[in-house]
């Protein structure tokens, strides 16, 4: 019998009607329908790998088509390609005609991420390990080989990345044991959606504290008066000791952001202001960071690639980097961004929520703790309490902490019944 091969790919347009209850609503996105441009790769020996791109409704069909277009490159390929996912990333990213549509950003780049993440899911399942353990048990040399350092070497060379990973290597086993025993800190955005009533905000904020979350986050930016009122209500609900972050979802110009945030900071200390302006505006974020100090600036969920992450860090334009499991080109590029953050000494607090983002991004944060940063200090993963029931291995969060997953894979596999029910036609 010959070696197993990839024999098919299936792209699905899956949409959930979250706009009915304003779940996910914010100043820029008032009525999102959380969706997944979902991808499954099938192998000749009966295996499968799963990945997706998170969207908020219209255009999910375009993203699903892009996922399938990239995945076609893999049909008929031997599964030995799983031993060189750095090479596969560079090969797929190097398709010059598809790359032209970015380059390295937007729909095609996210499609590359869905394909790469599906391959990592397949690799982890075949190893019978969760993805975070697969990554955390790779050698520093193997991890460095995953990353495309083109455009990064003025800030981070492969040699320096190798040093960072080797420095963290001695404590891996102890940190893995700690993670399995105690989990990873979480904060929640569940109370803070902009479309929720004051009563629902207060109730959910109190429940978040009772559930052990170390921080909550409120959406802001549509109305200053509403933001002031909601921030006061949230502070009263959670008490003086629970940090409250705010998130403008790119709604402001630079000067407006500075004035608005400073006004809100008069109500209470703010844990961070997230995405205050265009996600591509490095210099604007740097100006906001200076203008709202000491309030920290966090951003990254819409950061299109590792090059933009490099520039934000070089320009001292953020205090907290927020990676996203499906915005850049998959696990490999997120490892590049984690390495950049480690080099610049900036904490990473991943973006989650959405459809499957909690399930996916926890693996990256946990890998970072075990094999790179070696710390959970000042770090937490976002948590939003919806849509987890649609996944084969849903995230487990109790006492305000993510439990380290032990099921093989990357957490991205969706239930067939949910795909069938919520397939967009």
C-alpha positions as semicolon CSV with decimal commas, in nm:
position;residue;x (nm);y (nm);z (nm)
1;X;0,000;0,000;0,000
2;X;0,133;0,342;-0,095
3;X;0,163;0,641;0,134
4;X;-0,155;0,825;0,229
5;X;-0,245;1,127;0,020
6;X;-0,482;1,422;0,029
7;X;-0,774;1,322;-0,189
8;X;-1,025;1,603;-0,152
9;X;-1,119;1,939;-0,008
10;X;-1,464;2,062;0,093
11;X;-1,538;2,430;0,147
12;X;-1,853;2,535;0,331
13;X;-2,028;2,869;0,387
14;X;-2,159;2,842;0,744
15;X;-2,342;3,138;0,899
16;X;-2,502;3,184;1,239
17;X;-2,778;3,445;1,291
18;X;-2,613;3,626;1,582
19;X;-2,749;3,962;1,464
20;X;-3,093;3,858;1,592
21;X;-2,980;3,914;1,952
22;X;-2,699;4,167;1,879
23;X;-2,434;3,923;1,997
24;X;-2,106;4,054;1,865
25;X;-2,235;4,408;1,808
26;X;-1,992;4,698;1,826
27;X;-1,952;5,053;1,697
28;X;-1,821;4,947;1,356
29;X;-2,016;4,624;1,318
30;X;-2,369;4,679;1,453
31;X;-2,534;4,361;1,325
32;X;-2,282;4,082;1,259
33;X;-2,383;3,729;1,165
34;X;-2,087;3,530;1,293
35;X;-1,977;3,296;1,016
36;X;-1,710;3,046;0,920
37;X;-1,567;2,993;0,574
38;X;-1,498;2,634;0,666
39;X;-1,255;2,390;0,504
40;X;-1,206;2,016;0,535
41;X;-0,917;1,825;0,380
42;X;-0,973;1,449;0,337
43;X;-0,699;1,185;0,318
44;X;-0,688;0,847;0,148
45;X;-0,658;0,667;0,481
46;X;-0,979;0,817;0,621
47;X;-0,831;1,113;0,804
48;X;-0,932;1,476;0,786
49;X;-0,794;1,819;0,871
50;X;-1,012;2,121;0,945
51;X;-0,961;2,495;0,922
52;X;-1,171;2,808;0,876
53;X;-1,173;3,182;0,831
54;X;-1,399;3,379;1,062
55;X;-1,621;3,639;0,892
56;X;-1,937;3,823;0,995
57;X;-2,178;3,730;0,717
58;X;-2,188;3,869;0,364
59;X;-1,876;3,774;0,172
60;X;-1,836;3,445;0,354
61;X;-1,908;3,274;0,021
62;X;-1,620;3,463;-0,138
63;X;-1,386;3,353;0,140
64;X;-1,502;2,991;0,116
65;X;-1,432;2,994;-0,259
66;X;-1,082;3,131;-0,194
67;X;-1,019;2,858;0,063
68;X;-1,108;2,593;-0,194
69;X;-0,892;2,758;-0,460
70;X;-0,581;2,743;-0,241
71;X;-0,658;2,393;-0,115
72;X;-0,667;2,259;-0,471
73;X;-0,286;2,283;-0,472
74;X;-0,277;1,995;-0,223
75;X;-0,495;1,738;-0,398
76;X;-0,294;1,423;-0,466
77;X;-0,006;1,527;-0,241
78;X;0,164;1,273;-0,017
79;X;0,118;1,331;0,356
80;X;0,494;1,353;0,395
81;X;0,428;1,724;0,334
82;X;0,321;1,739;0,700
83;X;0,690;1,700;0,789
84;X;0,773;2,031;0,617
85;X;0,491;2,275;0,686
86;X;0,737;2,563;0,665
87;X;0,815;2,460;0,310
88;X;0,446;2,413;0,230
89;X;0,370;2,763;0,364
90;X;0,640;2,917;0,146
91;X;0,524;2,718;-0,157
92;X;0,158;2,817;-0,128
93;X;0,238;3,175;-0,039
94;X;0,468;3,187;-0,338
95;X;0,195;3,123;-0,597
96;X;0,267;3,448;-0,778
97;X;-0,068;3,479;-0,952
98;X;-0,273;3,430;-0,635
99;X;-0,025;3,633;-0,431
100;X;-0,086;3,927;-0,665
101;X;-0,432;3,960;-0,510
102;X;-0,268;4,070;-0,183
103;X;0,015;4,047;-0,172
104;X;0,009;3,865;0,163
105;X;-0,313;4,023;0,287
106;X;-0,685;3,997;0,247
107;X;-0,904;3,713;0,125
108;X;-0,632;3,506;-0,042
109;X;-0,394;3,537;0,252
110;X;-0,665;3,431;0,496
111;X;-0,744;3,139;0,263
112;X;-0,380;3,034;0,289
113;X;-0,429;3,044;0,667
114;X;-0,735;2,818;0,651
115;X;-0,542;2,563;0,445
116;X;-0,231;2,577;0,663
117;X;-0,440;2,547;0,980
118;X;-0,621;2,245;0,834
119;X;-0,284;2,082;0,768
120;X;-0,177;2,150;1,128
121;X;-0,504;1,998;1,250
122;X;-0,431;1,692;1,040
123;X;-0,072;1,672;1,166
124;X;-0,180;1,699;1,530
125;X;-0,448;1,433;1,489
126;X;-0,199;1,196;1,332
127;X;0,036;1,264;1,625
128;X;-0,256;1,202;1,864
129;X;-0,177;1,527;2,042
130;X;-0,339;1,868;2,079
131;X;-0,178;2,126;1,853
132;X;-0,023;2,324;2,138
133;X;0,172;2,017;2,249
134;X;0,282;1,935;1,896
135;X;0,424;2,285;1,862
136;X;0,568;2,304;2,214
137;X;0,756;1,977;2,166
138;X;0,921;2,078;1,838
139;X;1,287;2,169;1,850
140;X;1,387;2,535;1,825
141;X;1,537;2,457;1,484
142;X;1,211;2,302;1,360
143;X;1,011;2,600;1,486
144;X;1,239;2,854;1,320
145;X;1,204;2,664;0,991
146;X;0,827;2,722;1,000
147;X;0,869;3,099;0,969
148;X;0,924;3,303;0,655
149;X;1,173;3,567;0,771
150;X;1,158;3,762;0,447
151;X;1,082;4,126;0,536
152;X;1,154;4,063;0,906
153;X;1,531;4,049;0,937
154;X;1,573;4,419;1,014
155;X;1,386;4,341;1,336
156;X;1,430;3,966;1,390
157;X;1,673;3,726;1,226
158;X;1,642;3,347;1,222
159;X;1,951;3,333;1,443
160;X;1,793;3,559;1,705
161;X;1,466;3,364;1,690
162;X;1,664;3,048;1,755
163;X;1,824;3,211;2,059
164;X;1,482;3,309;2,200
165;X;1,349;2,956;2,163
166;X;1,664;2,796;2,305
167;X;1,653;3,028;2,607
168;X;1,303;2,899;2,685
169;X;1,381;2,533;2,622
170;X;1,497;2,428;2,972
171;X;1,163;2,499;3,142
172;X;0,931;2,344;2,885
173;X;0,836;2,030;3,079
174;X;0,756;2,218;3,398
175;X;0,546;2,478;3,214
176;X;0,357;2,209;3,026
177;X;0,273;2,042;3,357
178;X;0,166;2,376;3,505
179;X;-0,057;2,446;3,206
180;X;-0,225;2,106;3,230
181;X;-0,280;2,153;3,603
182;X;-0,389;2,518;3,616
183;X;-0,491;2,632;3,268
184;X;-0,443;2,975;3,110
185;X;-0,600;3,306;3,225
186;X;-0,905;3,437;3,039
187;X;-1,092;3,763;3,017
188;X;-1,444;3,799;2,881
189;X;-1,615;4,030;2,634
190;X;-1,953;3,862;2,685
191;X;-2,101;4,150;2,895
192;X;-1,984;4,429;2,669
193;X;-2,156;4,408;2,331
194;X;-2,277;4,750;2,227
195;X;-2,632;4,642;2,146
196;X;-2,698;4,500;2,493
197;X;-2,923;4,687;2,735
198;X;-2,782;4,840;3,052
199;X;-2,958;4,572;3,253
200;X;-2,801;4,292;3,051
201;X;-2,459;4,457;3,076
202;X;-2,480;4,477;3,455
203;X;-2,611;4,122;3,493
204;X;-2,343;3,971;3,268
205;X;-2,066;4,179;3,428
206;X;-2,161;4,050;3,772
207;X;-2,178;3,695;3,639
208;X;-1,831;3,734;3,487
209;X;-1,683;3,825;3,824
210;X;-1,867;3,537;3,991
211;X;-1,729;3,304;3,724
212;X;-1,373;3,406;3,808
213;X;-1,274;3,617;3,507
214;X;-0,977;3,843;3,571
215;X;-1,095;4,118;3,331
216;X;-1,398;4,225;3,129
217;X;-1,417;4,430;2,811
218;X;-1,675;4,682;2,687
219;X;-1,738;4,793;2,330
220;X;-1,727;5,171;2,289
221;X;-1,721;5,437;2,022
222;X;-2,075;5,504;1,900
223;X;-2,178;5,760;2,164
224;X;-1,960;5,923;2,428
225;X;-2,254;5,975;2,663
226;X;-2,354;5,609;2,631
227;X;-1,996;5,498;2,686
228;X;-1,962;5,707;3,001
229;X;-2,284;5,568;3,142
230;X;-2,204;5,207;3,054
231;X;-1,851;5,233;3,193
232;X;-1,983;5,367;3,524
233;X;-2,240;5,085;3,540
234;X;-1,975;4,824;3,465
235;X;-1,740;4,958;3,730
236;X;-2,017;4,954;3,988
237;X;-2,110;4,599;3,886
238;X;-1,762;4,445;3,904
239;X;-1,622;4,647;4,194
240;X;-1,293;4,836;4,217
241;X;-1,048;4,552;4,156
242;X;-1,152;4,395;3,824
243;X;-0,980;4,557;3,523
244;X;-1,207;4,689;3,249
245;X;-1,076;4,713;2,892
246;X;-1,253;4,901;2,614
247;X;-1,268;4,828;2,242
248;X;-1,353;5,084;1,971
249;X;-1,327;4,840;1,678
250;X;-1,144;5,096;1,459
251;X;-1,418;5,359;1,489
252;X;-1,217;5,678;1,554
253;X;-0,976;5,913;1,384
254;X;-0,654;5,971;1,576
255;X;-0,741;6,299;1,751
256;X;-1,091;6,177;1,828
257;X;-0,954;5,860;1,983
258;X;-0,722;6,052;2,213
259;X;-0,996;6,286;2,334
260;X;-1,254;6,009;2,376
261;X;-1,026;5,770;2,565
262;X;-0,900;6,040;2,799
263;X;-1,258;6,135;2,878
264;X;-1,346;5,774;2,960
265;X;-1,034;5,739;3,171
266;X;-1,177;6,006;3,401
267;X;-1,447;5,755;3,502
268;X;-1,208;5,471;3,589
269;X;-0,867;5,333;3,506
270;X;-0,883;5,151;3,173
271;X;-0,700;4,821;3,126
272;X;-0,644;4,900;2,757
273;X;-0,801;5,070;2,460
274;X;-0,832;4,821;2,177
275;X;-0,832;4,903;1,804
276;X;-0,883;5,277;1,848
277;X;-0,832;5,355;1,478
278;X;-0,758;5,191;1,141
279;X;-0,581;4,858;1,195
280;X;-0,329;4,953;0,926
281;X;-0,234;5,291;1,076
282;X;0,094;5,229;1,256
283;X;0,178;5,595;1,308
284;X;-0,177;5,677;1,416
285;X;-0,161;5,410;1,684
286;X;0,176;5,542;1,798
287;X;0,029;5,892;1,832
288;X;-0,272;5,758;2,022
289;X;-0,045;5,561;2,254
290;X;0,144;5,879;2,340
291;X;-0,178;6,079;2,370
292;X;-0,367;5,846;2,605
293;X;-0,077;5,739;2,827
294;X;-0,086;5,577;3,082
295;X;-0,381;5,390;2,925
296;X;-0,227;5,101;2,728
297;X;-0,307;5,044;2,359
298;X;-0,392;4,696;2,231
299;X;-0,442;4,589;1,870
300;X;-0,381;4,307;1,627
301;X;-0,698;4,113;1,548
302;X;-0,714;4,274;1,203
303;X;-0,337;4,292;1,157
304;X;-0,300;4,156;0,807
305;X;0,045;3,998;0,827
306;X;0,373;3,961;1,014
307;X;0,520;4,268;0,839
308;X;0,259;4,498;0,988
309;X;0,317;4,340;1,329
310;X;0,687;4,418;1,289
311;X;0,615;4,782;1,213
312;X;0,379;4,827;1,508
313;X;0,646;4,691;1,739
314;X;0,928;4,894;1,583
315;X;0,721;5,214;1,611
316;X;0,624;5,145;1,975
317;X;0,263;5,178;1,862
318;X;0,110;4,921;2,099
319;X;0,142;4,785;2,450
320;X;-0,042;4,457;2,389
321;X;-0,030;4,250;2,069
322;X;-0,348;4,061;1,986
323;X;-0,302;3,777;1,741
324;X;-0,595;3,610;1,563
325;X;-0,604;3,245;1,459
326;X;-0,761;3,310;1,118
327;X;-0,666;3,664;1,013
328;X;-0,305;3,601;0,904
329;X;-0,177;3,300;0,710
330;X;-0,222;3,041;0,980
331;X;-0,013;2,888;1,255
332;X;0,319;2,963;1,084
333;X;0,265;3,336;1,054
334;X;0,126;3,358;1,405
335;X;0,445;3,195;1,532
336;X;0,636;3,469;1,349
337;X;0,428;3,730;1,531
338;X;0,481;3,559;1,868
339;X;0,856;3,561;1,805
340;X;0,847;3,930;1,716
341;X;0,653;4,007;2,035
342;X;0,906;3,811;2,240
343;X;1,194;4,000;2,081
344;X;1,032;4,335;2,162
345;X;0,917;4,233;2,512
346;X;0,548;4,292;2,439
347;X;0,279;4,067;2,591
348;X;0,038;3,881;2,363
349;X;-0,332;3,858;2,452
350;X;-0,505;3,675;2,165
351;X;-0,831;3,783;2,009
352;X;-1,105;3,520;2,030
353;X;-1,483;3,499;2,035
354;X;-1,628;3,472;1,687
355;X;-1,686;3,123;1,550
356;X;-1,423;2,881;1,670
357;X;-1,162;3,145;1,751
358;X;-1,148;3,049;2,119
359;X;-1,104;2,685;2,022
360;X;-0,824;2,770;1,777
361;X;-0,622;3,050;1,933
362;X;-0,583;2,887;2,276
363;X;-0,329;2,652;2,118
364;X;-0,110;2,944;2,009
365;X;-0,114;3,113;2,350
366;X;-0,034;2,786;2,525
367;X;0,252;2,710;2,286
368;X;0,388;3,059;2,355
369;X;0,382;3,000;2,731
370;X;0,551;2,660;2,715
371;X;0,810;2,714;2,441
372;X;0,872;3,088;2,400
373;X;0,763;3,357;2,647
374;X;0,762;3,126;2,948
375;X;0,515;3,347;3,134
376;X;0,145;3,417;3,177
377;X;0,214;3,749;3,349
378;X;0,004;4,020;3,189
379;X;-0,133;3,771;2,938
380;X;-0,481;3,633;2,889
381;X;-0,699;3,493;2,613
382;X;-1,027;3,656;2,522
383;X;-1,340;3,449;2,584
384;X;-1,692;3,493;2,451
385;X;-1,963;3,252;2,558
386;X;-2,137;3,155;2,238
387;X;-2,122;2,906;1,947
388;X;-1,887;2,661;2,121
389;X;-2,154;2,390;2,105
390;X;-2,097;2,359;1,729
391;X;-1,746;2,214;1,768
392;X;-1,634;1,856;1,819
393;X;-1,393;1,960;2,096
394;X;-1,538;2,281;2,241
395;X;-1,324;2,504;2,455
396;X;-1,350;2,452;2,832
397;X;-1,330;2,763;3,050
398;X;-1,398;2,750;3,424
399;X;-1,293;2,972;3,709
400;X;-1,185;3,233;3,458
401;X;-0,922;3,005;3,300
402;X;-0,890;2,806;2,979
403;X;-0,836;2,437;3,046
404;X;-0,552;2,309;2,831
405;X;-0,711;2,090;2,562
406;X;-0,595;1,729;2,549
407;X;-0,792;1,606;2,245
408;X;-0,584;1,551;1,931
409;X;-0,601;1,827;1,672
410;X;-0,626;2,203;1,650
411;X;-0,982;2,241;1,782
412;X;-1,126;2,360;1,450
413;X;-1,349;2,065;1,360
414;X;-1,716;2,160;1,345
415;X;-2,002;1,916;1,402
416;X;-2,152;1,784;1,078
417;X;-2,500;1,856;1,213
418;X;-2,413;2,221;1,271
419;X;-2,267;2,257;0,921
420;X;-2,581;2,108;0,773
421;X;-2,814;2,325;0,976
422;X;-2,633;2,656;0,927
423;X;-2,500;2,611;0,573
424;X;-2,583;2,927;0,377
425;X;-2,783;2,864;0,061
